[in-house]
XYZ file of N, CA and C in Angstrom:
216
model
N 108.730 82.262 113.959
C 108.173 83.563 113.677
C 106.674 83.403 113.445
N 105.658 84.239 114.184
C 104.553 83.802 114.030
C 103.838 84.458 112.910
N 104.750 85.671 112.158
C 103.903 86.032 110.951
C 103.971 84.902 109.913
N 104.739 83.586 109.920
C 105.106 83.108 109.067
C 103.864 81.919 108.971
N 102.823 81.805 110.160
C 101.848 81.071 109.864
C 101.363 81.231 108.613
N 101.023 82.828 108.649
C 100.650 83.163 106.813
C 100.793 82.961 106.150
N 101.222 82.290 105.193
C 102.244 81.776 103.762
C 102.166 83.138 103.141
N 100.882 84.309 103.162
C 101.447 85.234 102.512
C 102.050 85.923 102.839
N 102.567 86.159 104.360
C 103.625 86.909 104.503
C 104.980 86.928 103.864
N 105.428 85.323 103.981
C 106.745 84.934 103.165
C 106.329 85.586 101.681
N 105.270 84.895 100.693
C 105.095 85.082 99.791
C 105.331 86.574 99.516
N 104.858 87.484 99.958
C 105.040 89.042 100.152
C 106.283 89.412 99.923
N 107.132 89.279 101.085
C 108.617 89.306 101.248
C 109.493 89.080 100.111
N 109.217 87.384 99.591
C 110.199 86.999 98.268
C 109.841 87.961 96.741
N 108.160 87.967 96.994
C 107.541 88.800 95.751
C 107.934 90.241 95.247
N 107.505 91.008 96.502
C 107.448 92.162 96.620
C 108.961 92.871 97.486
N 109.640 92.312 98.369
C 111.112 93.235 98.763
C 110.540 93.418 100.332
N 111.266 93.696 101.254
C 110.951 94.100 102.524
C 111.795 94.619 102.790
N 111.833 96.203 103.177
C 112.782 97.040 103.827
C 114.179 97.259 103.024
N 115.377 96.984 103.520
C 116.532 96.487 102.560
C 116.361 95.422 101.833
N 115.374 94.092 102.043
C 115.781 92.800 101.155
C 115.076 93.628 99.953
N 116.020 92.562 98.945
C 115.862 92.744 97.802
C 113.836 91.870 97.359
N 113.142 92.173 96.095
C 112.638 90.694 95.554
C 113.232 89.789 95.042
N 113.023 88.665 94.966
C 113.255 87.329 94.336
C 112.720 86.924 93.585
N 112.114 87.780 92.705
C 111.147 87.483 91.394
C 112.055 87.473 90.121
N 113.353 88.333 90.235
C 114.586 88.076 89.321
C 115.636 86.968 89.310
N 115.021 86.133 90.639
C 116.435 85.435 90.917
C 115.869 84.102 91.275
N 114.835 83.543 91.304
C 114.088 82.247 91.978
C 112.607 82.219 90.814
N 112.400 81.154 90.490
C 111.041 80.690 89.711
C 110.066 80.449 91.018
N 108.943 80.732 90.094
C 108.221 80.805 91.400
C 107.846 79.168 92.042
N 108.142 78.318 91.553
C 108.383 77.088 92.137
C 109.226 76.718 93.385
N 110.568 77.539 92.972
C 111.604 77.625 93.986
C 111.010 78.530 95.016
N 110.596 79.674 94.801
C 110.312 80.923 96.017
C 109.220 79.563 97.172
N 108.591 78.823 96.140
C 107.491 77.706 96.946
C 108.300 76.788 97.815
N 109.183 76.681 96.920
C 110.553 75.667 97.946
C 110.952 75.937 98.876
N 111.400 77.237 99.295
C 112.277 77.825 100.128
C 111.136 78.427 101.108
N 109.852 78.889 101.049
C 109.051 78.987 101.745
C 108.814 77.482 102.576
N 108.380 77.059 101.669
C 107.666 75.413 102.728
C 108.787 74.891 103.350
N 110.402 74.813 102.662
C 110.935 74.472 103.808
C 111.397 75.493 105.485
N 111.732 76.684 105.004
C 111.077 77.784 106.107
C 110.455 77.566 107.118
N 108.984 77.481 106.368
C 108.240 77.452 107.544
C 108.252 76.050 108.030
N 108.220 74.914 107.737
C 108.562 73.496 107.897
C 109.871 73.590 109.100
N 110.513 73.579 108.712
C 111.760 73.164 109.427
C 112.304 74.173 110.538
N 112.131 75.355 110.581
C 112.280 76.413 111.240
C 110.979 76.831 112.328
N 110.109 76.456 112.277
C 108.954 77.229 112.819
C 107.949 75.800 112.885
N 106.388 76.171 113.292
C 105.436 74.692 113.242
C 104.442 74.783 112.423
N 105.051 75.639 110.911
C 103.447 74.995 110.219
C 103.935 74.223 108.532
N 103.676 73.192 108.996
C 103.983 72.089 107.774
C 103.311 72.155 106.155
N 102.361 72.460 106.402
C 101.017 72.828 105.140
C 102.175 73.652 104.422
N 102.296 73.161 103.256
C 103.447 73.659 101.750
C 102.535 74.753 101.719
N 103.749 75.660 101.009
C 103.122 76.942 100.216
C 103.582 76.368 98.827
N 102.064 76.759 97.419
C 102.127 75.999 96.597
C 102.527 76.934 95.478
N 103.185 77.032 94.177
C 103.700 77.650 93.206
C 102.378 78.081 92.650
N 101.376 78.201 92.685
C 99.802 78.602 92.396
C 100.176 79.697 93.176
N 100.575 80.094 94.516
C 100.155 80.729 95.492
C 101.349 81.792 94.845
N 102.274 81.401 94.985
C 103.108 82.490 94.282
C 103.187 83.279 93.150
N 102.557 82.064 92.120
C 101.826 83.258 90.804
C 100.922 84.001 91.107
N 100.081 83.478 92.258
C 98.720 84.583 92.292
C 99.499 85.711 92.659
N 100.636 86.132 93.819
C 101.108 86.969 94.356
C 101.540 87.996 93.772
N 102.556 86.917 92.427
C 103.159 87.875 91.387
C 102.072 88.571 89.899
N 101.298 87.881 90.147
C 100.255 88.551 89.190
C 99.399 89.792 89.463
N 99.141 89.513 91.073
C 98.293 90.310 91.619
C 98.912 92.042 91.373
N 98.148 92.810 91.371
C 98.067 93.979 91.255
C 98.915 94.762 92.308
N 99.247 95.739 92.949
C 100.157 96.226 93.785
C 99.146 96.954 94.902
N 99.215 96.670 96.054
C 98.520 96.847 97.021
C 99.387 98.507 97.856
N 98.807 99.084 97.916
C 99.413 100.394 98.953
C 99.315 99.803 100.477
N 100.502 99.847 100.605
C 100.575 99.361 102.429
C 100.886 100.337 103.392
N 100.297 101.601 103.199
C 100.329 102.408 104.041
C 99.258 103.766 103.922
N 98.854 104.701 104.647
C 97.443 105.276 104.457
C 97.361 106.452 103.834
N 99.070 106.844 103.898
C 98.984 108.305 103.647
C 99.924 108.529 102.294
N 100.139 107.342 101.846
C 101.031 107.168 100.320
C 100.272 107.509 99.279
N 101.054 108.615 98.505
C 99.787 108.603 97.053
C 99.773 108.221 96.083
């Protein structure tokens, strides 16, 4: 999957929910969400570079972004 070059795409997904998936911020430390990303993209796809448990706190700390133009 080539959105998955991103690490923040995954990161997004486990953080924040996509569509029907649930988040994984109730159910995975953010160490693990780092686990299951790097092996992801590792083993499934071609980009080896870990996603790091830094990267996932920033995600879950970060503020809530509007992802669409006409949401109020």
């Amino acid at each position: 999957n080539p959105n998955l070059a991103d690490p923040q795409f995954g990161i997004g997904i486990l953080v924040k929910g996509r569509g029907g998936m649930p988040w994984f911020t109730d159910m995975l430390t953010p160490a693990q969400m780092a686990a299951v990303l790097t092996y992801v993209r590792s083993h499934f796809n071609a980009y080896p570079d870990p996603v790091s448990e830094a990267q996932v706190l920033a995600a879950i700390e970060a503020p809530p972004v509007r992802d669409c133009a006409t949401c109020n």
